Tab-separated table of C-alpha atoms and ligand atoms in Angstrom:
chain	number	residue	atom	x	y	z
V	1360	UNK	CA	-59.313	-77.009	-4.933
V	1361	UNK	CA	-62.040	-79.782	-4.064
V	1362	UNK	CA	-65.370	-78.194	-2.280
V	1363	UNK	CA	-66.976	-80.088	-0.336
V	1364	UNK	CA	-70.674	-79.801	1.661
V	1365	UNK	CA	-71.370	-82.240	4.817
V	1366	UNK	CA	-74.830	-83.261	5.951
V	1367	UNK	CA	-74.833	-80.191	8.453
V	1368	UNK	CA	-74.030	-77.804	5.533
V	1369	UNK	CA	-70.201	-76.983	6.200
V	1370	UNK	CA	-68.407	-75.669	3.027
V	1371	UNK	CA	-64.873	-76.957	3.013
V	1372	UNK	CA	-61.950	-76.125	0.666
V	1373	UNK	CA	-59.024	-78.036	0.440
V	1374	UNK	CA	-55.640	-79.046	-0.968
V	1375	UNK	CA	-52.464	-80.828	-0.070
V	1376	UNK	CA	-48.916	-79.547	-1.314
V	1377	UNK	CA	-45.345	-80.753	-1.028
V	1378	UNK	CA	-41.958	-78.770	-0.905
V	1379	UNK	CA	-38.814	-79.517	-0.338
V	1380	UNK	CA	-36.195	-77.575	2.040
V	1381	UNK	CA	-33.338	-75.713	0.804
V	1382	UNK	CA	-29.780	-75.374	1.407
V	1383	UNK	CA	-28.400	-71.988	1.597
V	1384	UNK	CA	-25.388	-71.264	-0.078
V	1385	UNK	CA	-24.693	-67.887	0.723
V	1386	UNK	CA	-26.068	-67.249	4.071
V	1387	UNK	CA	-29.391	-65.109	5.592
V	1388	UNK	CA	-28.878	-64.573	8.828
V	1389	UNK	CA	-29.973	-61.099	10.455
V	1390	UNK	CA	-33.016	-58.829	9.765
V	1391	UNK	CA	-33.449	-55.135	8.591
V	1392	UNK	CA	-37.079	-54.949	9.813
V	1393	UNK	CA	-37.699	-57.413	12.550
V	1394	UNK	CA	-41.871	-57.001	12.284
V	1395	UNK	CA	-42.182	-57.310	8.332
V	1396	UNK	CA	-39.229	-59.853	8.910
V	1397	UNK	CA	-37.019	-57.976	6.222
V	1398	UNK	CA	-33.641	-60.200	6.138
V	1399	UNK	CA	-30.624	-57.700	6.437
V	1400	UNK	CA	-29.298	-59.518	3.969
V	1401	UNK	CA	-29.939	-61.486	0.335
V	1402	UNK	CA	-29.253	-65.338	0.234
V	1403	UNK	CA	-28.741	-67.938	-2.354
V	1404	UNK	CA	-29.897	-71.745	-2.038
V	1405	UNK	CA	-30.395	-75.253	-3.663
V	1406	UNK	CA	-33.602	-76.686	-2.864
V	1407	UNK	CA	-33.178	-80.632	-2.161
V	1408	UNK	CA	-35.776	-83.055	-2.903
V	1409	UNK	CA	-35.238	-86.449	-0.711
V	1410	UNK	CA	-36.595	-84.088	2.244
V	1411	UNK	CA	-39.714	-83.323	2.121
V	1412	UNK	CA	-42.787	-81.565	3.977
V	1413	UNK	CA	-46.474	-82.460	2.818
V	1414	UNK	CA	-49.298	-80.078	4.145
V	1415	UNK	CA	-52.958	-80.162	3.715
V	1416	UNK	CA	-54.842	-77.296	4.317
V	1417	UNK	CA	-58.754	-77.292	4.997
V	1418	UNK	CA	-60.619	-73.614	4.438
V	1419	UNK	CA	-63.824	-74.913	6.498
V	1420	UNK	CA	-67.165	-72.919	7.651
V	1421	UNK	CA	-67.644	-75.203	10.841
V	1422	UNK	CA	-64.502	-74.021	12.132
V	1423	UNK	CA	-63.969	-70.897	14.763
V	1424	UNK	CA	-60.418	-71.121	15.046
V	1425	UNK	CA	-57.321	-72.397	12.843
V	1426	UNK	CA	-55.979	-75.591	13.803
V	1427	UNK	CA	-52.601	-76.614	13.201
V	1428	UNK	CA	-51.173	-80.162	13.534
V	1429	UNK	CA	-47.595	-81.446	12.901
V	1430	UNK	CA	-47.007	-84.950	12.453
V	1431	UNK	CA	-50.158	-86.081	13.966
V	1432	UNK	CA	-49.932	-83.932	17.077
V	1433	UNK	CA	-51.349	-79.919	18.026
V	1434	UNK	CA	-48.583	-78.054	18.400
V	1435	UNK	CA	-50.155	-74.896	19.658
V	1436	UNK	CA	-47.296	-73.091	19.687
V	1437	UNK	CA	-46.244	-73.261	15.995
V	1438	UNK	CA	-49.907	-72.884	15.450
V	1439	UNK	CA	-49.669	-69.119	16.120
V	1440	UNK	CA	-46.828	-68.384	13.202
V	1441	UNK	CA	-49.474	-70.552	10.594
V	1442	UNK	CA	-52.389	-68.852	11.577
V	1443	UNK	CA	-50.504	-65.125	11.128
V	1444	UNK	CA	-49.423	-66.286	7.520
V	1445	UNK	CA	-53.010	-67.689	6.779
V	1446	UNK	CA	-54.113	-64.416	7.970
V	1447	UNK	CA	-52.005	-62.685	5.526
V	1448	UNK	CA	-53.416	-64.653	2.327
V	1449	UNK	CA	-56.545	-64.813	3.797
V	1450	UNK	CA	-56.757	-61.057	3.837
V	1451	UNK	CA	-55.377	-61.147	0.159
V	1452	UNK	CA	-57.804	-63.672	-1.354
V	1453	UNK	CA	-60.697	-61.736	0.391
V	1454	UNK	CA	-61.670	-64.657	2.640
V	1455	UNK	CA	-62.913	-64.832	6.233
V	1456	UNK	CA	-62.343	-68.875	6.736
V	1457	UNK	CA	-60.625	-70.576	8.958
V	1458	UNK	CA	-58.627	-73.363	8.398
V	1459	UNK	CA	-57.563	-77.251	9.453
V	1460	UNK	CA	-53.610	-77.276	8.541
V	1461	UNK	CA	-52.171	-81.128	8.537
V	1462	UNK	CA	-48.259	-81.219	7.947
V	1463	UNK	CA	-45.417	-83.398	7.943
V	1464	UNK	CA	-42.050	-83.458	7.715
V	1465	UNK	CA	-40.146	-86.843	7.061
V	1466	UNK	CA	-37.085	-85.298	8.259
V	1467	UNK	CA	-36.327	-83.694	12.279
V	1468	UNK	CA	-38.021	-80.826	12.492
V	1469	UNK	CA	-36.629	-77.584	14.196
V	1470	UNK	CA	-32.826	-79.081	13.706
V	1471	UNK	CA	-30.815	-76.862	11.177
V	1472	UNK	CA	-32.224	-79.018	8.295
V	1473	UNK	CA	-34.796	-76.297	7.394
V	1474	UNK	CA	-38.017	-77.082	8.315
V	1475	UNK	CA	-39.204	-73.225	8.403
V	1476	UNK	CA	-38.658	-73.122	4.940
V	1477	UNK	CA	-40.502	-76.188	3.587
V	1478	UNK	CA	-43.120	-75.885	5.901
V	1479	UNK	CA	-44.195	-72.286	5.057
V	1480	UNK	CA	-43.360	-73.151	1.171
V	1481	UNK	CA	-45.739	-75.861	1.775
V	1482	UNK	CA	-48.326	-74.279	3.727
V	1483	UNK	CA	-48.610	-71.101	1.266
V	1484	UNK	CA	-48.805	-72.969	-1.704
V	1485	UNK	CA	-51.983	-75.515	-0.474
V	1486	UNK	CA	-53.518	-72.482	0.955
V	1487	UNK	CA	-53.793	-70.620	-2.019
V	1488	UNK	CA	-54.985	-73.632	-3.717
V	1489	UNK	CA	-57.661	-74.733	-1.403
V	1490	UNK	CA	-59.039	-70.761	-1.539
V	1491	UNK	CA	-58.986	-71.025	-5.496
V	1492	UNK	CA	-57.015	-67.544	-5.013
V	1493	UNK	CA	-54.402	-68.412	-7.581
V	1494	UNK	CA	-51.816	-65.727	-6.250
V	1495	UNK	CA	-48.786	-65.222	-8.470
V	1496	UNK	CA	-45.838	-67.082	-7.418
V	1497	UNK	CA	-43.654	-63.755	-6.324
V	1498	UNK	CA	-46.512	-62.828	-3.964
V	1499	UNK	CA	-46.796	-66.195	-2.235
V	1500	UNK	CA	-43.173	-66.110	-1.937
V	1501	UNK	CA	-43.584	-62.709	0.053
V	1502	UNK	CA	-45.924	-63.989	2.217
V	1503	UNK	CA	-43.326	-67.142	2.860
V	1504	UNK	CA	-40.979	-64.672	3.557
V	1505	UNK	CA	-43.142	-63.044	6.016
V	1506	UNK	CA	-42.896	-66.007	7.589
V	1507	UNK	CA	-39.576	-67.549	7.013
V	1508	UNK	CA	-36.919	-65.787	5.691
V	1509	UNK	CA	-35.973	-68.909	3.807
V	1510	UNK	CA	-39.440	-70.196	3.244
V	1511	UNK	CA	-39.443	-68.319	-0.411
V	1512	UNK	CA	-36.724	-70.044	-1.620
V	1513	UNK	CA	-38.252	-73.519	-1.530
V	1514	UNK	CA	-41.005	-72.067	-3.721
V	1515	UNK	CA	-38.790	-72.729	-6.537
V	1516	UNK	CA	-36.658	-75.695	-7.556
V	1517	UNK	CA	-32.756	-75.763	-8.227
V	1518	UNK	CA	-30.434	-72.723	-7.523
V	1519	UNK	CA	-32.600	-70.009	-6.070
V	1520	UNK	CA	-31.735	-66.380	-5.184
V	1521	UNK	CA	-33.734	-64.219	-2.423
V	1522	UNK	CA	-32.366	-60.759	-3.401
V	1523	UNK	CA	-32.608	-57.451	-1.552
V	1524	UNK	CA	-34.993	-55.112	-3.639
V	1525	UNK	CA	-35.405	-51.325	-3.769
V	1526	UNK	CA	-32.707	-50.541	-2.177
V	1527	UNK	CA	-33.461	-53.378	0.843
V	1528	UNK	CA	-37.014	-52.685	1.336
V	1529	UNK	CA	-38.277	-55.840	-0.357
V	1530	UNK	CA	-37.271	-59.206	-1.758
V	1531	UNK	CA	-37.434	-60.537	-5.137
V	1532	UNK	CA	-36.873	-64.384	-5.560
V	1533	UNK	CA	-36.176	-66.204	-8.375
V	1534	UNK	CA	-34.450	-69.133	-10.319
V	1535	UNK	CA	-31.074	-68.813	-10.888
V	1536	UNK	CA	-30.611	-72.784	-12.479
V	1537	UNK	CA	-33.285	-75.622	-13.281
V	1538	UNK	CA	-32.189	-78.272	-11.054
V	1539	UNK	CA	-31.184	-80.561	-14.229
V	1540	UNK	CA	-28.869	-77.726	-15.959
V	1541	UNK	CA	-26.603	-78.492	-12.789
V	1542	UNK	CA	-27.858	-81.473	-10.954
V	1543	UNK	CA	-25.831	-81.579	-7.692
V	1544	UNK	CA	-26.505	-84.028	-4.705
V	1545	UNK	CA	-26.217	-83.433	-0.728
V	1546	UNK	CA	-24.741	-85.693	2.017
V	1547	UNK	CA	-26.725	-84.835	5.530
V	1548	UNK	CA	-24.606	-85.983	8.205
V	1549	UNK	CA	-26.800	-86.128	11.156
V	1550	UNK	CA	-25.032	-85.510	14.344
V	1551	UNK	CA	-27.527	-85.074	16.756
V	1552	UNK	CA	-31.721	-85.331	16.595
V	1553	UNK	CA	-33.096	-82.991	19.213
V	1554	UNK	CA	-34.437	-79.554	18.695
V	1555	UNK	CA	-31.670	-76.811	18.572
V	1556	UNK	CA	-31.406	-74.794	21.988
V	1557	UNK	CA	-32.171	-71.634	20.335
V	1558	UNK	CA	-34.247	-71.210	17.135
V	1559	UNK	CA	-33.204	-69.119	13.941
V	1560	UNK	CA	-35.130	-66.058	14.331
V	1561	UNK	CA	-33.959	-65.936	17.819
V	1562	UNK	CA	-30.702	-66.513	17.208
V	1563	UNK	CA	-30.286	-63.827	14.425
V	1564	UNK	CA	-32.085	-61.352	16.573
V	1565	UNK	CA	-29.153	-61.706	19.249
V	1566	UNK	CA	-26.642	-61.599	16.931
V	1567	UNK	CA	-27.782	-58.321	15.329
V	1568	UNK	CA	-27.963	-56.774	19.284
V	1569	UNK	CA	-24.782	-57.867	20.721
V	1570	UNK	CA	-22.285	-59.711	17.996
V	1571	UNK	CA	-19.546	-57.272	17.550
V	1572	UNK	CA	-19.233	-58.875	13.700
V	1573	UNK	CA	-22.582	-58.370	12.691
V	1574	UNK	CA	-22.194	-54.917	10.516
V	1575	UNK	CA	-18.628	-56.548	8.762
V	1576	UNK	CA	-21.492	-59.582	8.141
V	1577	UNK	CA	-24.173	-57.785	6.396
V	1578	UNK	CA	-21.304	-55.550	4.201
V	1579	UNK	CA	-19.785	-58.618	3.506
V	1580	UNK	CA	-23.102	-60.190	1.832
V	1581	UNK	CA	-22.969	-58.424	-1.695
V	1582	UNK	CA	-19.951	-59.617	-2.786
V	1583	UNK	CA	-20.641	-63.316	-1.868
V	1584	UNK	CA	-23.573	-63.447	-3.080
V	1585	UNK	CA	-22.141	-61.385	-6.453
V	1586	UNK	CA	-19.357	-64.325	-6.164
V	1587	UNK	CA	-22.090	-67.757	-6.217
V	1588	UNK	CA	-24.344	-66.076	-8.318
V	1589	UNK	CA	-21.105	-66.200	-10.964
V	1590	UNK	CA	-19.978	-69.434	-10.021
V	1591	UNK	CA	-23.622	-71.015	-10.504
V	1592	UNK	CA	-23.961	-69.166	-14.289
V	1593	UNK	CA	-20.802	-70.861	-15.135
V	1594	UNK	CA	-21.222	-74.334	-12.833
V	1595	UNK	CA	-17.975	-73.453	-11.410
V	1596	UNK	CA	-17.788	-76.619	-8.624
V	1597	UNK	CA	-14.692	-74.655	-7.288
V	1598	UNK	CA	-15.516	-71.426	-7.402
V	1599	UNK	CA	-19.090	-72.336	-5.541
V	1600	UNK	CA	-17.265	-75.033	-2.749
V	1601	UNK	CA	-15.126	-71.538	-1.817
V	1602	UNK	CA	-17.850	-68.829	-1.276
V	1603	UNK	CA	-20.303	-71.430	0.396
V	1604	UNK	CA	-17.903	-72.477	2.889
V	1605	UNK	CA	-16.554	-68.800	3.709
V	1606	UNK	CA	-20.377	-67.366	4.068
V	1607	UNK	CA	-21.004	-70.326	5.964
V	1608	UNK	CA	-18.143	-69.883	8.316
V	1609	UNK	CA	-18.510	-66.158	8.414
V	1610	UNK	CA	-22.314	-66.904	9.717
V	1611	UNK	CA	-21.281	-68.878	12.387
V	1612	UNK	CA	-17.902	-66.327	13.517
V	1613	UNK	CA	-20.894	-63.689	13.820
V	1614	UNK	CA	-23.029	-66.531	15.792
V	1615	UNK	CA	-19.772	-67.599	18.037
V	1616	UNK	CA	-19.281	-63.670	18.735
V	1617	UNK	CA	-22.702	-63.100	20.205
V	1618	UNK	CA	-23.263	-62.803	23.603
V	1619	UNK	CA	-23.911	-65.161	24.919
V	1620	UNK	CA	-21.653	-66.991	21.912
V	1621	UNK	CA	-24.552	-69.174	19.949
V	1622	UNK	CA	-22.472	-72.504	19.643
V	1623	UNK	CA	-24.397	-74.612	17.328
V	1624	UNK	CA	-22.031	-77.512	16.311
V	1625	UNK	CA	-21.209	-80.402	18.108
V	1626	UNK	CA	-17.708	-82.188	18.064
V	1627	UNK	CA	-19.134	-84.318	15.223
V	1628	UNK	CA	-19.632	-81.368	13.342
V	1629	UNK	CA	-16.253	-79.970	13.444
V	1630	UNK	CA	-14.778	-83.677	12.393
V	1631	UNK	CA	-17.317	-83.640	9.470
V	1632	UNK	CA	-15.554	-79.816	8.297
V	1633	UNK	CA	-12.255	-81.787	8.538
V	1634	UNK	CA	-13.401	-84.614	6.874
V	1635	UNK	CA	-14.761	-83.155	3.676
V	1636	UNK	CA	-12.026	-80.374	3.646
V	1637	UNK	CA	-9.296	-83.664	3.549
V	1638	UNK	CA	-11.448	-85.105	0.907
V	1639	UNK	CA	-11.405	-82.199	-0.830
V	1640	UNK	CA	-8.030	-81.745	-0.771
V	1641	UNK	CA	-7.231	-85.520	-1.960
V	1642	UNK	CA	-9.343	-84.611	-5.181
V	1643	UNK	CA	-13.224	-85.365	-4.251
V	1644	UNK	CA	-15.257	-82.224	-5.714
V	1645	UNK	CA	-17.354	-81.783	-2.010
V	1646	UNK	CA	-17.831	-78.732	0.238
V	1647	UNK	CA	-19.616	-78.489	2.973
V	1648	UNK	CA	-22.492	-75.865	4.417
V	1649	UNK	CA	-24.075	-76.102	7.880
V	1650	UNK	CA	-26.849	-74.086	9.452
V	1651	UNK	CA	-28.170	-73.146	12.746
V	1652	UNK	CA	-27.667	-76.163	14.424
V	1653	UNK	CA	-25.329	-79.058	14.305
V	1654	UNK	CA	-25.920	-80.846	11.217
V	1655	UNK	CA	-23.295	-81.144	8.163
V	1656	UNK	CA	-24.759	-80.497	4.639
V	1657	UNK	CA	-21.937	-81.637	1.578
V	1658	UNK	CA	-22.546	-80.843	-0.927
V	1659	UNK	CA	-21.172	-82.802	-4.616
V	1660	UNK	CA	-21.535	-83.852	-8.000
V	1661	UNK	CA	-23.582	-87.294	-7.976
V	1662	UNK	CA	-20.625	-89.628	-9.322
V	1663	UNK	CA	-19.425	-88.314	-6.099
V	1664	UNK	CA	-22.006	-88.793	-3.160
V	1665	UNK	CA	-21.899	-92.650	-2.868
V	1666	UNK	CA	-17.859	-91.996	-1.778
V	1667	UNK	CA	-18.918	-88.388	0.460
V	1668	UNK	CA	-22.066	-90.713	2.045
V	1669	UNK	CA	-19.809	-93.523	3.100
V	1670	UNK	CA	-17.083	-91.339	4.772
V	1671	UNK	CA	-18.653	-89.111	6.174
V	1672	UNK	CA	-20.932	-92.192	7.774
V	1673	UNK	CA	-17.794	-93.847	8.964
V	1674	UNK	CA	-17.195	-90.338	11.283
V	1675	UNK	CA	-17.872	-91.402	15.043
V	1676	UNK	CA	-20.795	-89.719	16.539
V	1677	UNK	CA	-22.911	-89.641	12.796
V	1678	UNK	CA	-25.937	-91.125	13.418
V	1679	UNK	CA	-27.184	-91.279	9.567
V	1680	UNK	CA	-26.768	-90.081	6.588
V	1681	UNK	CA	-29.563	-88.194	4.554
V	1682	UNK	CA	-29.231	-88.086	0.802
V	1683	UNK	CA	-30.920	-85.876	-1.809
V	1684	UNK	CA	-30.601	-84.426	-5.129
V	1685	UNK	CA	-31.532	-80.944	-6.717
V	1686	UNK	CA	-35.188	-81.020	-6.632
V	1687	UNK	CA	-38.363	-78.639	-7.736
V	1688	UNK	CA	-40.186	-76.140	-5.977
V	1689	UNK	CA	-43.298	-76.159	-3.831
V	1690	UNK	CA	-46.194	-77.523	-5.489
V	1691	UNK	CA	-49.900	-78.823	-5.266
V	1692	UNK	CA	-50.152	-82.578	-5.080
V	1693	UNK	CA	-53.732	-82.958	-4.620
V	1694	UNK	CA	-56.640	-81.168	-4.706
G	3084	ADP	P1	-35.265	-75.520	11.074
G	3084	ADP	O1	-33.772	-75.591	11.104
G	3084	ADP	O2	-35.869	-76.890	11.035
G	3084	ADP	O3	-35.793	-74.619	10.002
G	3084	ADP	P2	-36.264	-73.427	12.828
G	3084	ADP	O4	-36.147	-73.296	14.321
G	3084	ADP	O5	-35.666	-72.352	11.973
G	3084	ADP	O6	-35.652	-74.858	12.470
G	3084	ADP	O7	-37.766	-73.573	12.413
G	3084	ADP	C1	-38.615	-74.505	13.035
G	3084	ADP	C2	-39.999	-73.883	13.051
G	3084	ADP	O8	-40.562	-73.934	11.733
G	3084	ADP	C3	-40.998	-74.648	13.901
G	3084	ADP	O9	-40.918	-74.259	15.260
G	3084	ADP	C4	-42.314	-74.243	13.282
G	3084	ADP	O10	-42.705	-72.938	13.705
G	3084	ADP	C5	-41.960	-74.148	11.795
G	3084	ADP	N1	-42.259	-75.403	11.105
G	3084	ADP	C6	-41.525	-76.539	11.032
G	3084	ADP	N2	-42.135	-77.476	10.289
G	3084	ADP	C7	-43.295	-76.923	9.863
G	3084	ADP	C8	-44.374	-77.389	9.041
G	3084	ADP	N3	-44.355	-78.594	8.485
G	3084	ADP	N4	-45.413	-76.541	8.816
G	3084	ADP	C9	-45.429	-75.296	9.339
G	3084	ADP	N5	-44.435	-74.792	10.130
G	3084	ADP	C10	-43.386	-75.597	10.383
G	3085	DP6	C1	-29.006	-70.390	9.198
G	3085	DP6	O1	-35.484	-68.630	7.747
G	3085	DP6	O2	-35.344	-70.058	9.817
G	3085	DP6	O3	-30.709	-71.459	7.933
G	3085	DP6	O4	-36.835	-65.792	9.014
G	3085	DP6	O5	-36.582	-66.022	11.468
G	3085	DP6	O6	-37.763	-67.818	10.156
G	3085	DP6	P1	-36.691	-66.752	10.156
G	3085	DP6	O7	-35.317	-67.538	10.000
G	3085	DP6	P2	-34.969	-68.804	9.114
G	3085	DP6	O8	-33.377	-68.672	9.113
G	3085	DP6	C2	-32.543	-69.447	8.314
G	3085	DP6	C3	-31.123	-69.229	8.747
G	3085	DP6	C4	-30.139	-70.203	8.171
G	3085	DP6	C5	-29.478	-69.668	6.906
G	3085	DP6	C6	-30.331	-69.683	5.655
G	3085	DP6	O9	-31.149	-70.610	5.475
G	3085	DP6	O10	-30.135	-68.784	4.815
């Protein structure tokens, strides 16, 4: 935390953080409490460094409102979701300021690659630091998770689990794997760079009220996530490339089945499923994951990703190729 006084006698509290998004695995996707956003289900990830969001947040006594700005620009309407998780820490840490939030993402934002989740990792994690709170880690993640469903996952690095707690009345998230005990990499193939037509927490929302798979869904969490959990404890490539692409296509059977049917791949998309699926089947170790929206996610070991990258760039209609590896958690970079 720096303090800071200007001529006019402002007091201002700041500090910058970084985090990276994550990858789900095993799937969230539907809420038991829409208000305290309680996911209906628990979810497993890999956070990716290679993307990342950096956010500064400014605690300052000249300001009347919270200001939020993404990428150089207000955006008033993401504003309101910052200001109601500032709120929440604020009213933790005991503190009545208000606060200049600066963010970017050097990735699309709002495009299935998981900007919720960084951005909220980020934004609790320089928040706490510029208020000197020092929060535990689980209780920032609960406020992320206010936020975000997957926001508490990219407060820790590698293989992460959000579990269901007490019986599905809270979360508890933790490190499964240090990102080096299993060092995977990930192949974005970008398909398409606009903003998805309908946003996560709408989307889950409708498929909860009118997808006629929704209940098989949610039953069929445990075992999934009972399933990676073992795969990841004994780095089971095979085991792991299985139950992430059968969550991931159960997600989007309950997000085709909602009415109206929430179609978020593109014709690229479906070529990239039948690209890594022939790959895998010729002997590369790659599965693939995709989220709400129409972007590809393989994922391999690293003697593999040059070979994924360059074939799945060769698929008409990819427009580039992201690459990362396992990376940490959120974290304060200055300040
Ligand atoms: P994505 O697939 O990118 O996670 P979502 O629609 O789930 O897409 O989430 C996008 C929302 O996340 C934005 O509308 C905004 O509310 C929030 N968001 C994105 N980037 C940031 C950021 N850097 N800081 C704070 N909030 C962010
Ligand atoms: C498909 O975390 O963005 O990426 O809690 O409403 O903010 P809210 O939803 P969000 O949903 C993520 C859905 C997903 C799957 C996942 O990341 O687990």
């Amino acid at each position: 935390m720096i303090e800071h006084r200007n001529p006019h006698e402002s007091v201002m509290q700041q500090a910058t953080a970084v985090a990276h998004p994550n990858i789900a695995l095993v799937k969230y996707w539907g809420k038991a409490d829409a208000a305290q956003n309680l996911p209906a289900v628990g979810s497993l990830s890999i956070t990716v460094e290679g993307l990342a969001t950096t956010t500064t947040v400014r605690f300052d006594t000249a300001l009347d409102a919270d200001r939020f700005r993404l990428a150089g620009r207000e955006e008033p309407a993401m504003a309101r979701r910052v200001s109601a998780c500032l709120d929440e820490l604020r009213r933790r840490a005991g503190s009545s300021l208000h606060a200049a939030v600066e963010s970017g993402n050097d990735f699309p934002t709002a495009a299935g690659l998981a900007s919720s989740a960084s951005g909220f990792a980020a934004l609790v994690v320089a928040a706490d630091a510029a208020l000197g709170a020092g929060l535990p880690r689980p209780e920032l993640a609960e406020l992320a998770r206010r936020a975000s469903g997957s926001a508490p996952r990219s407060l820790y690095g590698g293989f992460v689990e959000l579990a269901l707690a007490d019986s599905g009345r809270r979360t508890e998230c933790r490190q499964l794997l240090e990102p080096a005990a299993w060092p995977l990499a990930v192949a974005v193939a970008v398909t398409a760079r606009g903003p998805k037509a309908v946003g996560s927490t709408a989307g889950m929302l409708a498929s909860e009220r009118s997808s006629p798979y929704y209940a098989a869904w949610v039953a069929s969490s445990p075992a999934d996530l009972a399933a990676a959990r073992a795969a990841v404890a004994a780095r089971d490539f095979e085991a792991l490339a299985a139950v992430s692409e059968a969550s991931c296509l159960a997600m989007h059977g309950v997000m085709l089945a909602t009415r109206p049917g929430l179609v978020y791949w593109n014709g690229t998309t479906v070529a990239c499923i039948h690209l890594v699926r022939g790959l895998r089947a010729a002997g590369v170790p790659v599965f693939f994951t995709i989220d709400a929206g129409p972007q590809l996610k393989a994922v391999c070991p690293p003697a593999a990703l040059a070979r994924v990258r360059h074939e799945l760039a060769a698929v008409p209609g990819v427009e580039r190729v992201l690459e990362g590896r396992l990376g940490e958690g959120a974290r304060v970079v200055a300040g």
